[in-house]
XYZ file of C-alpha atoms in Angstrom:
480
model
C -55.281 -20.234 -62.712
C -52.035 -21.263 -64.458
C -50.908 -17.622 -64.687
C -51.657 -17.074 -60.997
C -49.640 -20.141 -60.038
C -46.700 -18.971 -62.134
C -46.759 -15.547 -60.484
C -46.959 -17.144 -57.039
C -44.070 -19.462 -57.867
C -41.969 -16.552 -59.171
C -42.640 -14.522 -56.016
C -41.806 -17.449 -53.739
C -38.607 -18.382 -55.582
C -37.213 -14.862 -55.909
C -38.194 -13.902 -52.359
C -36.410 -16.911 -50.875
C -33.379 -16.363 -53.136
C -33.046 -12.696 -52.125
C -32.845 -13.651 -48.436
C -30.241 -16.346 -49.170
C -28.212 -13.961 -51.340
C -28.249 -11.281 -48.645
C -26.577 -13.574 -46.105
C -23.703 -14.591 -48.353
C -23.150 -11.047 -49.624
C -22.819 -9.743 -46.065
C -20.158 -12.330 -45.245
C -18.017 -11.102 -48.132
C -18.583 -7.429 -47.284
C -17.884 -7.589 -43.536
C -14.086 -7.034 -43.566
C -14.418 -3.971 -45.789
C -17.306 -2.431 -43.874
C -15.436 -2.995 -40.596
C -12.576 -0.855 -41.870
C -14.824 1.739 -43.483
C -17.058 2.203 -40.417
C -14.145 1.898 -37.951
C -15.914 -0.875 -36.068
C -14.459 -3.640 -33.921
C -14.914 -7.348 -34.630
C -17.693 -7.783 -32.081
C -19.747 -4.969 -33.594
C -19.378 -6.416 -37.074
C -20.480 -9.840 -35.835
C -23.660 -8.267 -34.489
C -24.618 -7.256 -38.025
C -25.126 -11.003 -38.561
C -26.158 -12.039 -35.048
C -28.793 -9.321 -34.664
C -30.390 -10.296 -37.959
C -30.352 -14.013 -37.125
C -31.863 -13.499 -33.667
C -34.669 -11.340 -35.081
C -35.483 -13.807 -37.849
C -35.381 -16.976 -35.753
C -37.485 -15.545 -32.931
C -40.338 -14.337 -35.157
C -40.704 -16.950 -37.912
C -43.491 -19.021 -36.331
C -45.515 -15.981 -35.274
C -45.043 -14.480 -38.745
C -46.420 -17.702 -40.191
C -49.458 -17.430 -37.953
C -49.954 -13.813 -39.069
C -49.978 -15.063 -42.654
C -52.559 -17.710 -41.783
C -54.764 -15.050 -40.191
C -54.408 -12.126 -42.601
C -53.162 -13.668 -45.845
C -49.728 -14.835 -46.937
C -49.654 -12.448 -49.869
C -50.105 -9.466 -47.565
C -47.285 -10.645 -45.300
C -45.073 -11.366 -48.304
C -45.635 -7.899 -49.770
C -44.969 -6.241 -46.404
C -41.895 -8.397 -45.831
C -40.317 -7.926 -49.255
C -40.962 -4.176 -49.461
C -39.676 -3.723 -45.898
C -36.637 -5.851 -46.753
C -35.972 -3.663 -49.803
C -36.287 -0.404 -47.861
C -34.011 -1.570 -45.032
C -31.454 -2.874 -47.544
C -31.356 0.527 -49.195
C -31.109 2.204 -45.776
C -28.198 -0.045 -44.782
C -26.392 1.006 -47.965
C -26.613 4.585 -46.638
C -25.874 3.793 -42.963
C -23.540 6.456 -41.471
C -22.154 4.244 -38.698
C -22.003 0.728 -37.278
C -24.719 1.431 -34.688
C -27.178 2.399 -37.393
C -26.212 -0.644 -39.399
C -26.807 -3.061 -36.527
C -30.216 -1.510 -35.789
C -31.212 -1.651 -39.447
C -30.047 -5.258 -39.732
C -32.290 -6.198 -36.797
C -35.198 -4.426 -38.496
C -34.331 -6.188 -41.743
C -34.494 -9.467 -39.827
C -38.056 -8.643 -38.768
C -39.080 -8.167 -42.394
C -37.149 -11.295 -43.382
C -39.162 -13.240 -40.821
C -42.397 -11.932 -42.340
C -41.578 -12.965 -45.890
C -39.934 -16.370 -45.399
C -42.930 -18.409 -44.119
C -45.109 -16.590 -46.641
C -43.057 -18.006 -49.515
C -44.156 -21.486 -48.452
C -47.667 -20.480 -47.390
C -48.395 -18.980 -50.811
C -47.236 -22.161 -52.538
C -49.393 -24.316 -50.258
C -52.456 -22.212 -51.073
C -51.783 -22.052 -54.826
C -50.834 -25.668 -55.621
C -52.693 -28.892 -54.791
C -50.740 -31.233 -52.481
C -49.921 -33.737 -55.228
C -48.291 -31.002 -57.337
C -46.490 -29.126 -54.576
C -43.174 -31.029 -54.532
C -41.705 -29.485 -57.689
C -42.485 -25.825 -56.808
C -40.864 -26.339 -53.408
C -37.884 -28.035 -55.077
C -37.462 -25.081 -57.453
C -37.550 -22.741 -54.464
C -34.802 -24.801 -52.817
C -32.719 -24.772 -56.000
C -32.966 -20.980 -56.130
C -31.713 -20.789 -52.545
C -28.755 -23.015 -53.418
C -27.977 -20.996 -56.543
C -28.108 -17.715 -54.605
C -25.840 -19.106 -51.899
C -23.359 -20.272 -54.531
C -23.399 -17.020 -56.514
C -23.244 -14.782 -53.446
C -19.486 -14.973 -52.768
C -18.603 -14.433 -56.428
C -21.041 -11.562 -56.984
C -20.262 -10.024 -53.603
C -16.532 -10.179 -54.152
C -16.841 -8.452 -57.523
C -19.142 -5.730 -56.183
C -17.067 -5.009 -53.083
C -13.880 -4.815 -55.145
C -15.407 -2.483 -57.731
C -17.893 -0.328 -55.811
C -17.431 -0.956 -52.076
C -19.478 -2.784 -49.449
C -22.549 -0.540 -49.740
C -23.221 -1.809 -53.256
C -24.098 -5.313 -52.058
C -27.066 -4.001 -50.055
C -28.191 -1.816 -52.945
C -28.145 -4.991 -55.052
C -30.537 -6.919 -52.774
C -32.905 -3.938 -52.553
C -33.678 -4.007 -56.288
C -35.071 -7.567 -56.699
C -36.838 -7.381 -53.324
C -38.620 -4.190 -54.393
C -39.515 -5.627 -57.807
C -40.930 -8.884 -56.487
C -42.808 -7.110 -53.693
C -44.538 -4.840 -56.206
C -45.302 -7.831 -58.450
C -46.887 -9.696 -55.537
C -48.917 -6.627 -54.585
C -50.298 -6.210 -58.105
C -50.434 -9.651 -59.703
C -50.271 -12.432 -57.101
C -53.627 -13.996 -56.193
C -55.229 -13.404 -52.832
C -56.141 -16.355 -50.670
C -58.868 -18.563 -52.069
C -62.144 -19.084 -50.311
C -61.433 -22.199 -48.267
C -62.695 -23.474 -44.956
C -60.607 -22.685 -41.922
C -59.669 -26.199 -40.972
C -56.995 -27.662 -38.835
C -54.737 -30.509 -39.856
C -56.963 -32.860 -37.927
C -59.877 -31.888 -40.133
C -61.939 -30.053 -37.565
C -62.898 -26.431 -38.081
C -60.886 -24.053 -35.927
C -62.895 -22.303 -33.289
C -63.173 -18.575 -33.626
C -62.553 -16.278 -36.523
C -59.549 -16.600 -38.768
C -58.306 -13.105 -37.952
C -56.260 -11.352 -35.299
C -58.473 -12.667 -32.484
C -56.648 -16.020 -32.381
C -52.991 -14.957 -32.615
C -51.968 -16.092 -29.096
C -49.772 -13.075 -28.371
C -48.508 -14.399 -24.982
C -47.388 -17.606 -26.655
C -45.740 -15.641 -29.451
C -43.777 -13.537 -26.947
C -42.653 -16.573 -24.930
C -41.574 -18.456 -28.054
C -39.741 -15.400 -29.393
C -37.824 -14.995 -26.115
C -36.978 -18.720 -26.091
C -35.649 -18.759 -29.634
C -33.880 -15.409 -29.371
C -31.976 -16.482 -26.250
C -31.204 -19.917 -27.688
C -29.855 -18.548 -30.970
C -27.809 -15.937 -29.095
C -26.191 -18.700 -27.027
C -25.476 -20.851 -30.086
C -23.875 -17.925 -31.914
C -21.965 -16.466 -28.946
C -20.412 -19.661 -27.536
C -18.264 -20.455 -30.625
C -17.039 -16.839 -30.693
C -16.283 -16.129 -27.022
C -16.913 -19.361 -25.110
C -19.070 -19.674 -22.032
C -19.459 -16.379 -20.211
C -21.868 -15.175 -17.496
C -23.897 -13.545 -20.261
C -24.286 -16.726 -22.301
C -25.094 -18.686 -19.146
C -27.878 -16.257 -18.243
C -29.178 -16.389 -21.819
C -29.326 -20.184 -21.661
C -31.226 -20.063 -18.368
C -33.618 -17.521 -19.862
C -34.180 -19.788 -22.886
C -34.970 -22.769 -20.643
C -37.309 -20.750 -18.420
C -39.137 -19.126 -21.320
C -39.397 -22.475 -23.124
C -40.941 -24.120 -20.057
C -43.367 -21.221 -19.678
C -44.268 -21.479 -23.364
C -44.969 -25.211 -23.109
C -47.133 -24.635 -20.031
C -49.025 -21.809 -21.705
C -49.657 -23.768 -24.909
C -51.090 -26.650 -22.907
C -53.616 -24.368 -21.187
C -54.704 -21.839 -23.792
C -57.764 -22.486 -25.924
C -56.109 -21.164 -29.095
C -52.407 -22.075 -29.029
C -49.856 -20.575 -31.388
C -48.766 -24.064 -32.476
C -51.738 -26.208 -33.563
C -51.708 -29.407 -31.430
C -52.772 -31.535 -34.389
C -49.773 -30.306 -36.374
C -47.356 -31.120 -33.548
C -48.931 -34.563 -33.097
C -48.395 -35.362 -36.757
C -45.665 -37.981 -37.046
C -44.613 -36.866 -40.562
C -44.323 -33.229 -39.446
C -42.176 -34.090 -36.424
C -40.045 -36.450 -38.524
C -39.624 -33.820 -41.256
C -38.654 -31.058 -38.826
C -36.206 -33.354 -37.017
C -34.582 -34.341 -40.294
C -34.312 -30.710 -41.418
C -32.815 -29.612 -38.097
C -30.192 -32.379 -37.973
C -29.290 -32.165 -41.658
C -28.817 -28.388 -41.645
C -26.735 -28.686 -38.462
C -24.544 -31.324 -40.119
C -24.123 -29.352 -43.341
C -23.090 -26.080 -41.728
C -20.990 -27.735 -39.033
C -19.089 -29.705 -41.663
C -18.729 -26.684 -43.945
C -17.418 -24.595 -41.040
C -14.685 -27.137 -40.262
C -13.885 -27.877 -43.906
C -13.424 -24.186 -44.735
C -10.750 -23.837 -42.057
C -9.159 -27.077 -43.278
C -8.929 -25.841 -46.866
C -7.553 -22.421 -45.948
C -5.366 -23.113 -42.891
C -4.167 -26.668 -43.644
C -4.213 -26.819 -47.432
C -3.293 -23.120 -47.729
C -5.942 -22.184 -50.282
C -6.989 -18.604 -50.946
C -10.663 -17.719 -50.324
C -11.485 -17.807 -54.055
C -9.807 -21.207 -54.494
C -11.683 -22.463 -51.434
C -14.950 -21.394 -53.032
C -14.081 -23.276 -56.215
C -13.215 -26.459 -54.307
C -16.553 -26.253 -52.470
C -18.520 -25.378 -55.623
C -19.666 -29.008 -56.277
C -21.711 -28.780 -53.071
C -23.732 -25.836 -54.384
C -24.071 -27.333 -57.863
C -25.469 -30.586 -56.502
C -27.836 -28.714 -54.195
C -29.228 -26.828 -57.181
C -29.605 -30.012 -59.248
C -30.572 -32.289 -56.369
C -33.735 -30.464 -55.306
C -35.663 -30.910 -58.605
C -34.353 -34.468 -58.885
C -35.688 -35.108 -55.375
C -39.161 -34.004 -56.468
C -39.124 -36.608 -59.257
C -37.739 -39.317 -56.962
C -40.349 -38.482 -54.335
C -43.139 -39.048 -56.836
C -41.724 -42.449 -57.783
C -40.406 -43.787 -54.478
C -42.276 -41.736 -51.895
C -41.002 -39.182 -49.369
C -39.659 -41.772 -46.910
C -37.291 -43.592 -49.244
C -36.197 -40.396 -50.973
C -35.364 -38.580 -47.732
C -33.651 -41.579 -46.168
C -31.549 -41.935 -49.318
C -30.631 -38.248 -49.147
C -29.701 -38.560 -45.482
C -27.467 -41.528 -46.245
C -25.721 -39.574 -49.025
C -25.168 -36.690 -46.618
C -23.723 -39.001 -43.957
C -21.423 -40.734 -46.460
C -20.187 -37.402 -47.829
C -19.341 -36.064 -44.360
C -17.732 -39.391 -43.418
C -15.481 -39.224 -46.483
C -14.589 -35.623 -45.621
C -13.433 -36.845 -42.225
C -10.854 -39.079 -43.960
C -9.092 -36.217 -45.791
C -5.602 -35.181 -44.722
C -3.138 -32.425 -45.586
C -2.378 -34.068 -48.948
C -6.012 -33.931 -50.155
C -6.465 -32.722 -53.732
C -9.363 -31.011 -55.484
C -10.873 -34.159 -57.038
C -11.551 -36.274 -53.908
C -12.522 -33.159 -51.974
C -14.961 -32.172 -54.708
C -16.497 -35.659 -54.713
C -17.075 -35.392 -50.960
C -18.736 -32.004 -51.311
C -20.837 -33.245 -54.243
C -22.211 -36.083 -52.099
C -22.924 -33.670 -49.252
C -24.718 -31.257 -51.596
C -26.771 -33.968 -53.296
C -27.795 -35.463 -49.967
C -28.695 -32.168 -48.332
C -30.574 -30.867 -51.380
C -32.646 -34.057 -51.465
C -33.413 -33.962 -47.742
C -34.257 -30.267 -47.726
C -36.629 -30.414 -50.698
C -38.443 -33.604 -49.701
C -38.770 -33.000 -45.962
C -39.961 -29.436 -46.564
C -42.605 -30.688 -48.991
C -43.861 -33.163 -46.389
C -44.062 -30.548 -43.620
C -46.015 -28.167 -45.862
C -48.202 -30.991 -47.246
C -49.249 -32.125 -43.794
C -50.575 -28.696 -42.841
C -53.990 -27.547 -43.954
C -54.163 -24.294 -45.905
C -55.317 -22.630 -42.667
C -52.078 -23.608 -40.888
C -49.652 -23.440 -43.817
C -47.953 -20.333 -42.423
C -47.210 -21.941 -39.068
C -45.849 -25.025 -40.858
C -43.653 -22.777 -42.999
C -42.519 -20.916 -39.900
C -41.552 -24.154 -38.174
C -39.631 -25.284 -41.259
C -37.794 -21.980 -41.483
C -37.039 -22.045 -37.746
C -35.432 -25.471 -38.107
C -33.391 -24.175 -41.036
C -32.205 -21.161 -39.018
C -31.518 -22.871 -35.687
C -29.868 -25.920 -37.271
C -26.867 -24.075 -38.766
C -26.172 -22.218 -35.511
C -26.396 -25.502 -33.621
C -24.077 -27.240 -36.093
C -21.372 -24.557 -35.927
C -21.561 -24.472 -32.114
C -21.280 -28.276 -31.911
C -18.374 -28.347 -34.383
C -16.524 -25.642 -32.437
C -17.003 -27.542 -29.184
C -15.841 -30.846 -30.671
C -12.766 -29.261 -32.250
C -11.615 -27.941 -28.851
C -12.185 -31.103 -26.785
C -8.554 -32.220 -27.216
C -6.291 -29.149 -27.406
C -3.220 -31.340 -27.913
C -4.510 -32.954 -31.099
C -3.641 -31.424 -34.432
C -6.264 -29.806 -36.645
C -6.547 -32.769 -39.010
C -7.065 -35.230 -36.154
C -9.641 -32.943 -34.532
C -11.392 -32.498 -37.861
C -11.617 -36.258 -38.340
C -13.257 -36.758 -34.950
C -15.623 -33.807 -35.416
C -16.772 -34.815 -38.877
C -17.200 -38.428 -37.785
C -19.543 -37.237 -35.027
C -21.453 -35.085 -37.529
C -21.751 -38.066 -39.890
C -23.385 -39.988 -37.035
C -25.826 -37.124 -36.531
C -26.646 -37.244 -40.256
C -27.337 -40.961 -39.914
C -29.698 -40.225 -37.022
C -31.472 -37.694 -39.243
C -31.861 -40.360 -41.919
C -33.344 -42.676 -39.282
C -35.789 -39.940 -38.246
C -36.925 -39.760 -41.878
C -38.400 -43.253 -41.471
C -41.374 -41.450 -39.923
C -42.211 -39.758 -43.225
C -45.012 -41.108 -45.464
C -44.197 -43.981 -47.782
C -45.036 -44.330 -51.442
C -48.698 -43.769 -52.132
C -49.460 -42.465 -48.632
C -51.705 -39.408 -48.443
C -49.748 -36.194 -48.227
C -52.037 -34.683 -45.631
C -55.076 -35.431 -43.562
C -58.303 -34.575 -45.353
C -59.890 -31.310 -44.418
C -63.386 -31.180 -43.045
C -66.194 -30.330 -45.446
C -67.027 -26.681 -45.404
C -70.248 -25.536 -43.832
C -71.940 -22.483 -45.339
C -71.070 -20.481 -42.227
C -67.373 -21.318 -42.507
C -66.998 -20.060 -46.083
C -65.542 -16.605 -45.606
C -63.612 -14.490 -48.072
C -59.961 -14.370 -47.115
C -57.899 -11.273 -47.810
């Protein structure tokens, strides 16, 4: 049992880190690949946008597939597909091929991300789940911090194609390890978070394909709007996409209320801790990436730092994220999820508020302190709120819970950058520093609202999840 848990933890940690590393490596490689493939700026942006749209639109449905057919199977398919598409991108002959392969890579990324949480939920009991999730979060932070340094070295020495060859190797290795050594799902009753057995078989018969399509269209259009508006402003295309998102979202809500087997389990959505955790994750990730977006321009355009120097000034954020997640697991055990997450949200708000007070004479020390507070706060919130969301789901719905968590973590950054861009352009006559102060002050208020939302999380000693119903002999089925 201990060996199986270690293998599951290794697969989850490395799988999540590979996805995080891929995103930062692409950012570093984009200018070089644009020149090499003779692409324009819009085409290069679609190498990121196409991937993000594919991932965000499919995460929840991918989680449900894992619940139905086994998280290990989805993880193996996702990681091996991610490895193959990474290798194919390294050989892409033109920008059109690269965009198409990035979209396909996003599909495989959507398959593996909820599975990394679903496998942990199935392998570890709820009272021992916080630390594995925290280690997964630390790996994500470490990958995000190492990405610019590793990517810069690879692109300089071997060209942009080498960064995709790099991500293919660990993805292939961990996919093969999961296929051979990771445990299959245990024999457990198919129960909902409310404790009642789910009607119907736990297989493809209850996937709610119409709901999956409507949700995918909603999220795809929404993410496209959030990404496109900061780049090109409001256009007829973004307006139509927003209308499509609203219409598809309304149709999805109507469908879910009428179908007998909805994609999103009603008991999970009625759970106060789940809603509070998802709200906190969405707001906190929006604040982090919105603040980082503005601060990066401040450091390079106002302070005149080179990209490498900018990365070093921001490094305390990544360091504290890596250290803060395991510390959050220990604090959660002592003080409970509510106090720990509220404390993390307050740290995040204070860090962003202090960033808003910087001016063109800011030095590395006060800037680093601000980023350290932001990283510590966000790492704490991310680890603790994620643990609560996964705890509150039964094993049968762990994939959907993981998909919802990953959706919040993908939509939040796009929302934060879009909001920061809008706020920075509200007063064209104001200088950058003045606009930055107003924007970051608004984001600090959003962080405070996220901390308030965390008051809905369980307190110290509260049960992590609703008890599952006792299994009847008929409900005990072998899961793949």
